């Protein structure tokens, strides 16, 4: 009987896993460098957690099942609702702001296609307990720094949902109607939007793109009242300018998740096809309150980790390769045990360096080929003749030079 992987899932072979690990550690390294701390929530949660909070888009695409106790559970489709749930109970006593990050798989029952999987990874941050233009700018800056560190060419768009909500409210739409317009906009369904919105200024605003000038144009269209919203937004943009983050203000940007309340942003990469959004985030000031916690402002984002990797492949960026420091070769079975012991000794004395013990016995020339294919920096050749006086041969694989050394001296010779 042959088993296939479930649709929308992938296996990761060693080479790919190596790249994933290296890219993940560079992303989380940036999160660490901003003082964020890693958290982990369960893979499955009560279904209602996401039904109520993540919005229609995600709710329709969840892996839901009943457990043996008849409880409805689902595989987590995203992390923000879980983190809000986790923090809701502990927040009162925690010093603010709380700065956390995660990097883990998510599950959505979507139609698989290029860049869209049923099991995919997200790496993201949440900054909780602070409502200021600095905290919004910090979160956008973190996303931008990750992509800069990885060398990924990208386009960052930023908006403030309160601008659209203000205009929609002024034209008489209730909050739920405003959300549904924002959903339609998110899906690019302009005809659907036109059926619900009559106000011409709304369409002028979603057509605006640029920098500060786009915000000033909104102020001209809407008038003084919008300035309480736009002044904060301009503060974010000024900070992004001051740290060299390139962005486009685009008021047509909406986000599929219901919980966003203010600044929103996304990052796209050219050439990825239909699924070209590699990152999305924004401010969500009501979510934690909805979970019974104190009203707490928060802002965060998630990278679609798989799409970041695809962008790197596409842009020809080196994803990192596995490296072997020392490959230990036993020339025949008689010295296999001694070579095993030397490998172990080297691993301990070189702490953290990669020492591979050659298990398969081969002719020396073949064994050196294996070492070279692994890009090993050194080969240690263990032969009976040298062992007689407690020595081995150390070969520098890049220069090809080799020397006879006492076993006790090998570690100190390895750079
Ligand atoms: P969201 O939680 O929907 O805002 O998504 C955040 C990011 O996760 C998106 O920008 C995508 O890069 C990524 N993402 C969302 N759904 C999928 C999926 N099914 N497969 C791969 N990546 C995804």
Coordinates of C-alpha atoms and ligand atoms in Angstrom, one line a residue:
X1 CA 0.0 0.0 0.0
X2 CA 1.4 3.4 -1.0
X3 CA 0.5 6.5 1.1
X4 CA 0.3 10.0 -0.4
X5 CA 0.8 13.2 1.6
X6 CA -2.5 15.0 2.4
X7 CA -3.2 17.7 -0.1
X8 CA -1.6 21.0 0.5
X9 CA 1.1 19.6 2.8
X10 CA 4.8 19.1 2.0
X11 CA 7.8 17.1 3.1
X12 CA 11.0 18.9 3.6
X13 CA 14.1 17.0 2.6
X14 CA 17.4 17.9 4.3
X15 CA 18.7 20.5 1.8
X16 CA 15.4 22.4 1.9
X17 CA 15.1 22.0 5.7
X18 CA 18.6 23.5 6.0
X19 CA 17.5 26.6 4.0
X20 CA 14.3 26.9 6.0
X21 CA 16.2 26.7 9.3
X22 CA 18.8 29.3 8.3
X23 CA 16.1 31.7 7.0
X24 CA 14.0 31.2 10.1
X25 CA 16.9 31.9 12.4
X26 CA 17.7 35.1 10.5
X27 CA 14.1 36.3 10.9
X28 CA 13.8 35.4 14.5
X29 CA 17.3 36.9 15.0
X30 CA 15.8 40.3 13.9
X31 CA 12.8 39.8 16.3
X32 CA 15.3 39.0 19.1
X33 CA 17.3 42.1 18.2
X34 CA 14.3 44.3 18.9
X35 CA 13.9 42.7 22.3
X36 CA 10.8 40.5 21.4
X37 CA 10.5 37.2 23.2
X38 CA 9.3 33.9 21.6
X39 CA 6.0 32.3 22.7
X40 CA 4.1 29.2 21.5
X41 CA 0.4 28.4 21.6
X42 CA -1.3 25.1 21.1
X43 CA -1.7 23.7 17.6
X44 CA -5.4 23.2 18.2
X45 CA -7.9 25.6 20.0
X46 CA -11.6 25.8 20.7
X47 CA -13.2 26.6 17.3
X48 CA -15.1 29.6 18.7
X49 CA -11.9 31.4 19.4
X50 CA -11.4 31.9 15.6
X51 CA -15.0 31.9 14.6
X52 CA -15.7 35.0 16.5
X53 CA -12.5 36.8 16.1
X54 CA -10.6 36.1 12.9
X55 CA -13.3 37.1 10.5
X56 CA -15.3 35.3 7.7
X57 CA -12.3 34.8 5.5
X58 CA -10.4 32.6 7.9
X59 CA -13.5 31.0 9.6
X60 CA -14.6 29.5 6.3
X61 CA -11.2 27.8 5.9
X62 CA -10.6 26.0 9.1
X63 CA -9.8 22.4 9.9
X64 CA -12.5 21.7 12.4
X65 CA -13.2 18.5 14.2
X66 CA -14.9 17.1 17.3
X67 CA -12.7 15.5 20.0
X68 CA -13.9 12.4 21.9
X69 CA -15.5 14.6 24.5
X70 CA -17.7 16.2 21.8
X71 CA -15.8 19.6 21.9
X72 CA -15.4 21.4 18.7
X73 CA -11.7 22.1 18.1
X74 CA -9.8 23.4 15.2
X75 CA -6.2 23.5 14.0
X76 CA -4.9 27.1 14.4
X77 CA -5.3 29.1 11.2
X78 CA -3.3 32.0 12.6
X79 CA -1.6 33.1 15.8
X80 CA -2.9 36.5 16.8
X81 CA -6.2 35.3 18.2
X82 CA -4.4 32.6 20.3
X83 CA -1.9 35.1 21.6
X84 CA -4.7 37.5 22.5
X85 CA -6.4 34.7 24.3
X86 CA -3.2 33.8 26.1
X87 CA -2.4 37.4 27.1
X88 CA -6.0 38.3 28.1
X89 CA -5.7 36.3 31.3
X90 CA -2.1 37.3 32.2
X91 CA -1.9 40.9 31.0
X92 CA -2.9 42.7 34.2
X93 CA 0.2 41.8 36.0
X94 CA 2.6 42.0 33.0
X95 CA 4.7 45.1 32.5
X96 CA 3.6 46.9 29.2
X97 CA 4.3 46.8 26.5
X98 CA 4.5 43.0 26.0
X99 CA 6.6 42.2 23.0
X100 CA 6.3 38.6 21.7
X101 CA 6.9 36.6 18.6
X102 CA 6.2 33.2 17.1
X103 CA 7.3 31.0 14.3
X104 CA 5.2 27.9 13.7
X105 CA 2.9 26.1 11.3
X106 CA -0.7 27.2 10.6
X107 CA -3.5 25.2 9.0
X108 CA -6.2 26.5 6.5
X109 CA -8.4 24.4 4.4
X110 CA -7.9 26.4 1.2
X111 CA -7.5 25.3 -2.4
X112 CA -3.8 24.6 -2.7
X113 CA -1.9 26.5 -5.4
X114 CA 1.5 28.0 -5.9
X115 CA 2.3 29.8 -2.6
X116 CA -0.8 28.6 -0.9
X117 CA -0.8 25.5 1.2
X118 CA -3.0 23.8 3.8
X119 CA -0.1 23.6 6.2
X120 CA 2.1 26.7 6.0
X121 CA 4.4 28.5 8.4
X122 CA 4.1 32.0 9.8
X123 CA 6.6 34.0 11.7
X124 CA 5.3 37.2 13.3
X125 CA 5.4 39.6 16.2
X126 CA 2.8 41.2 18.5
X127 CA 3.4 44.4 20.4
X128 CA 0.7 44.6 23.1
X129 CA -0.3 47.3 25.5
X130 CA 0.8 50.4 23.6
X131 CA -1.1 52.7 21.3
X132 CA 1.3 55.2 19.7
X133 CA 2.7 56.0 16.3
X134 CA 6.1 54.8 17.6
X135 CA 4.8 51.3 18.3
X136 CA 3.1 51.1 14.9
X137 CA 6.3 52.3 13.2
X138 CA 8.4 49.8 15.2
X139 CA 6.3 46.8 14.0
X140 CA 6.5 47.9 10.4
X141 CA 10.3 48.5 10.8
X142 CA 10.8 45.0 12.2
X143 CA 9.1 43.5 9.1
X144 CA 11.2 45.7 6.8
X145 CA 14.4 44.8 8.7
X146 CA 13.8 41.1 8.3
X147 CA 13.5 41.5 4.5
X148 CA 16.5 43.8 4.4
X149 CA 18.5 41.2 6.3
X150 CA 17.5 38.5 3.9
X151 CA 18.1 40.8 0.9
X152 CA 14.5 40.3 -0.5
X153 CA 13.3 43.0 -2.9
X154 CA 9.8 43.9 -1.9
X155 CA 7.0 46.5 -1.9
X156 CA 5.5 47.7 1.4
X157 CA 2.1 49.3 1.4
X158 CA 0.7 51.1 4.4
X159 CA -2.7 52.5 5.2
X160 CA -5.0 53.4 8.1
X161 CA -8.4 51.6 8.1
X162 CA -9.9 54.4 10.2
X163 CA -9.7 56.7 7.2
X164 CA -12.0 54.4 5.2
X165 CA -14.2 53.7 8.2
X166 CA -14.6 57.4 8.9
X167 CA -15.8 58.0 5.4
X168 CA -18.1 55.0 5.4
X169 CA -19.5 56.0 8.8
X170 CA -20.0 59.6 7.5
X171 CA -22.0 58.2 4.6
X172 CA -24.3 56.4 7.0
X173 CA -23.0 52.8 7.0
X174 CA -23.2 50.9 10.3
X175 CA -20.1 49.2 11.6
X176 CA -21.0 45.7 10.2
X177 CA -21.6 47.3 6.8
X178 CA -18.3 49.1 7.0
X179 CA -16.6 45.7 7.7
X180 CA -18.3 44.1 4.8
X181 CA -17.2 46.9 2.4
X182 CA -13.7 46.5 3.7
X183 CA -13.9 42.7 3.0
X184 CA -15.1 43.4 -0.6
X185 CA -12.3 45.8 -1.1
X186 CA -9.8 43.3 0.3
X187 CA -11.0 40.8 -2.3
X188 CA -10.8 43.4 -5.0
X189 CA -14.5 43.3 -5.7
X190 CA -15.0 46.9 -6.7
X191 CA -18.4 46.2 -8.2
X192 CA -19.5 44.8 -4.8
X193 CA -18.2 48.0 -3.1
X194 CA -20.1 50.2 -5.6
X195 CA -23.3 48.4 -4.8
X196 CA -22.9 49.4 -1.1
X197 CA -21.2 52.8 -1.2
X198 CA -22.6 55.9 -3.0
X199 CA -20.1 58.5 -1.6
X200 CA -17.8 59.6 -4.4
X201 CA -15.1 60.7 -2.0
X202 CA -14.7 57.1 -0.9
X203 CA -13.7 56.1 -4.4
X204 CA -11.4 59.1 -4.8
X205 CA -9.6 58.1 -1.6
X206 CA -9.1 54.4 -2.5
X207 CA -7.5 55.7 -5.7
X208 CA -4.9 57.7 -3.9
X209 CA -1.3 56.3 -3.8
X210 CA 1.9 57.9 -2.7
X211 CA 3.6 59.3 0.4
X212 CA 2.6 62.1 2.7
X213 CA 0.9 63.8 -0.3
X214 CA -1.7 61.0 -0.4
X215 CA -2.6 61.7 3.2
X216 CA -2.8 65.4 2.6
X217 CA -5.0 64.7 -0.3
X218 CA -7.4 62.8 2.0
X219 CA -7.4 65.7 4.4
X220 CA -8.4 68.0 1.5
X221 CA -11.2 65.6 0.4
X222 CA -12.6 64.9 3.8
X223 CA -11.8 68.1 5.7
X224 CA -10.7 69.0 9.2
X225 CA -12.5 66.2 11.0
X226 CA -10.2 63.5 9.6
X227 CA -7.1 65.2 11.0
X228 CA -7.4 63.4 14.4
X229 CA -6.8 60.2 12.4
X230 CA -4.4 61.4 9.8
X231 CA -2.1 63.2 12.2
X232 CA -1.2 59.9 14.0
X233 CA -0.8 58.2 10.6
X234 CA 1.5 61.0 9.4
X235 CA 3.5 60.5 12.6
X236 CA 4.1 56.8 11.6
X237 CA 5.1 57.8 8.1
X238 CA 7.6 60.4 9.4
X239 CA 9.2 57.7 11.6
X240 CA 9.4 55.3 8.7
X241 CA 11.1 58.0 6.6
X242 CA 13.5 58.8 9.4
X243 CA 14.8 55.2 9.5
X244 CA 14.8 54.7 5.7
X245 CA 11.8 52.3 5.3
X246 CA 10.4 52.7 1.8
X247 CA 6.6 52.4 1.6
X248 CA 3.6 53.5 -0.5
X249 CA 0.5 54.8 1.2
X250 CA -2.4 53.0 -0.4
X251 CA -5.9 53.6 1.0
X252 CA -7.4 50.8 -1.2
X253 CA -5.6 48.3 1.0
X254 CA -7.9 46.5 3.3
X255 CA -7.2 43.4 5.4
X256 CA -9.2 40.2 5.4
X257 CA -9.1 39.8 9.1
X258 CA -11.9 41.5 11.1
X259 CA -9.9 42.6 14.0
X260 CA -7.8 45.4 12.5
X261 CA -8.7 48.8 13.9
X262 CA -6.1 51.3 12.7
X263 CA -2.8 51.2 10.8
X264 CA -2.5 48.2 8.4
X265 CA 0.3 47.2 6.1
X266 CA 1.3 44.5 3.7
X267 CA 4.4 43.4 1.8
X268 CA 4.3 42.1 -1.8
X269 CA 7.0 40.5 -3.9
X270 CA 7.0 40.7 -7.7
X271 CA 7.0 37.5 -9.6
X272 CA 5.3 35.3 -7.0
X273 CA 2.1 35.1 -9.0
X274 CA -1.4 35.4 -7.5
X275 CA -0.2 34.7 -4.0
X276 CA 2.3 37.5 -3.8
X277 CA 1.6 38.8 -0.3
X278 CA 4.5 37.8 1.9
X279 CA 3.5 39.7 5.0
X280 CA 0.4 41.3 6.5
X281 CA -0.3 43.1 9.7
X282 CA -1.7 46.1 11.6
X283 CA -3.2 47.5 14.7
X284 CA -6.0 45.6 16.5
X285 CA -7.1 47.5 19.6
X286 CA -10.2 45.6 20.6
X287 CA -9.2 41.9 20.3
X288 CA -7.9 41.3 23.8
X289 CA -10.9 43.1 25.3
X290 CA -13.1 40.7 23.4
X291 CA -11.5 37.8 25.1
X292 CA -12.4 39.2 28.5
X293 CA -9.0 40.8 29.1
X294 CA -8.6 44.5 29.9
X295 CA -9.1 46.8 26.9
X296 CA -5.6 46.6 25.4
X297 CA -4.2 48.2 22.3
X298 CA -2.0 45.9 20.2
X299 CA -0.2 45.8 16.8
X300 CA 1.5 43.0 15.0
X301 CA 2.2 41.2 11.7
X302 CA 2.8 37.8 10.2
X303 CA 5.2 36.7 7.5
X304 CA 4.1 33.9 5.3
X305 CA 7.4 32.1 5.8
X306 CA 7.0 29.8 2.8
X307 CA 6.5 32.8 0.5
X308 CA 9.5 34.6 1.9
X309 CA 11.5 31.5 0.9
X310 CA 9.9 31.4 -2.5
X311 CA 10.9 35.1 -3.0
X312 CA 14.5 34.3 -2.1
X313 CA 14.6 31.4 -4.6
X314 CA 13.0 33.6 -7.2
X315 CA 15.5 36.4 -6.6
X316 CA 18.5 34.1 -6.6
X317 CA 19.4 34.8 -3.0
X318 CA 21.7 32.3 -1.3
X319 CA 19.7 30.4 1.3
X320 CA 22.7 29.1 3.1
X321 CA 24.2 25.6 2.9
X322 CA 25.0 23.0 5.5
X323 CA 28.7 23.1 6.4
X324 CA 30.8 20.3 7.8
X325 CA 33.9 21.3 9.7
X326 CA 35.6 17.9 10.0
X327 CA 35.1 14.6 8.2
X328 CA 36.8 11.7 9.9
X329 CA 37.9 8.8 7.7
X330 CA 38.9 5.3 8.9
X331 CA 41.0 3.7 6.2
X332 CA 39.8 0.2 7.1
X333 CA 37.6 -1.7 9.5
X334 CA 40.6 -2.3 11.9
X335 CA 40.7 1.4 12.8
X336 CA 36.9 2.1 12.7
X337 CA 36.5 2.0 16.4
X338 CA 39.4 4.3 17.0
X339 CA 38.1 6.7 14.4
X340 CA 34.7 6.7 16.1
X341 CA 36.4 7.6 19.4
X342 CA 38.4 10.4 17.7
X343 CA 35.3 11.8 16.1
X344 CA 33.6 12.0 19.5
X345 CA 36.7 13.6 21.1
X346 CA 36.8 16.2 18.4
X347 CA 33.1 17.0 18.7
X348 CA 33.5 17.6 22.4
X349 CA 36.7 19.7 22.1
X350 CA 35.5 21.7 19.1
X351 CA 32.1 22.4 20.9
X352 CA 29.4 23.2 18.3
X353 CA 31.5 22.5 15.2
X354 CA 30.2 19.8 12.9
X355 CA 32.2 16.6 13.0
X356 CA 31.0 13.8 10.8
X357 CA 32.3 10.2 11.4
X358 CA 32.5 8.4 8.1
X359 CA 30.5 5.3 8.7
X360 CA 30.7 3.7 5.3
X361 CA 34.1 2.2 4.7
X362 CA 35.5 3.3 1.3
X363 CA 38.9 3.5 -0.5
X364 CA 40.7 6.6 0.7
X365 CA 40.3 8.5 -2.6
X366 CA 36.5 7.8 -2.5
X367 CA 36.3 8.8 1.1
X368 CA 38.0 12.1 0.4
X369 CA 35.5 12.7 -2.4
X370 CA 32.7 12.3 0.1
X371 CA 34.4 14.8 2.3
X372 CA 34.8 17.2 -0.6
X373 CA 31.1 16.8 -1.6
X374 CA 30.1 17.7 1.9
X375 CA 32.3 20.8 1.6
X376 CA 34.2 19.7 4.7
X377 CA 36.9 22.1 5.8
X378 CA 39.2 19.3 7.1
X379 CA 39.5 15.5 6.8
X380 CA 41.1 13.5 9.6
X381 CA 42.5 10.3 8.1
X382 CA 42.9 7.5 10.6
X383 CA 45.2 4.7 9.5
X384 CA 46.9 1.8 11.3
X385 CA 50.4 2.9 10.5
X386 CA 50.0 6.4 12.0
X387 CA 48.0 5.1 14.9
X388 CA 51.1 3.0 16.0
X389 CA 52.6 6.2 17.5
X390 CA 49.2 7.8 18.4
X391 CA 49.0 10.0 15.3
X392 CA 46.6 10.7 12.4
X393 CA 46.7 12.7 9.2
X394 CA 45.0 16.1 9.1
X395 CA 44.1 17.3 5.6
X396 CA 43.1 20.9 4.9
X397 CA 40.5 20.3 2.2
X398 CA 40.8 23.8 0.6
X399 CA 44.5 23.9 0.2
X400 CA 45.0 20.2 -0.1
X401 CA 48.0 20.3 2.3
X402 CA 48.3 17.6 4.9
X403 CA 50.3 16.8 8.0
X404 CA 50.9 14.0 10.5
X405 CA 49.7 15.0 14.0
X406 CA 49.4 13.6 17.5
X407 CA 45.7 12.9 18.2
X408 CA 45.8 15.3 21.1
X409 CA 46.9 18.1 18.8
X410 CA 44.2 17.9 16.1
X411 CA 41.6 20.1 17.7
X412 CA 44.1 23.0 18.3
X413 CA 45.1 22.9 14.6
X414 CA 41.5 23.3 13.3
X415 CA 40.7 26.9 12.6
Ligands
LIG1 P1 -3.0 36.4 7.2 O1 -2.9 35.7 8.5 O2 -4.1 35.9 6.4 O3 -2.9 37.9 7.3 O4 -1.7 36.0 6.4 C1 -0.4 36.5 6.7 C2 0.6 35.9 5.7 O5 0.6 34.5 5.8 C3 0.2 36.2 4.3 O6 0.7 37.4 3.9 C4 0.8 35.1 3.5 O7 2.1 35.4 3.2 C5 0.7 33.9 4.5 N1 -0.3 33.0 4.2 C6 -1.7 33.1 4.5 N2 -2.3 32.0 4.0 C7 -1.4 31.1 3.5 C8 -1.4 29.8 2.9 N3 -2.6 29.1 2.8 N4 -0.3 29.3 2.4 C9 0.9 30.0 2.5 N5 1.0 31.2 3.1 C10 -0.1 31.8 3.6

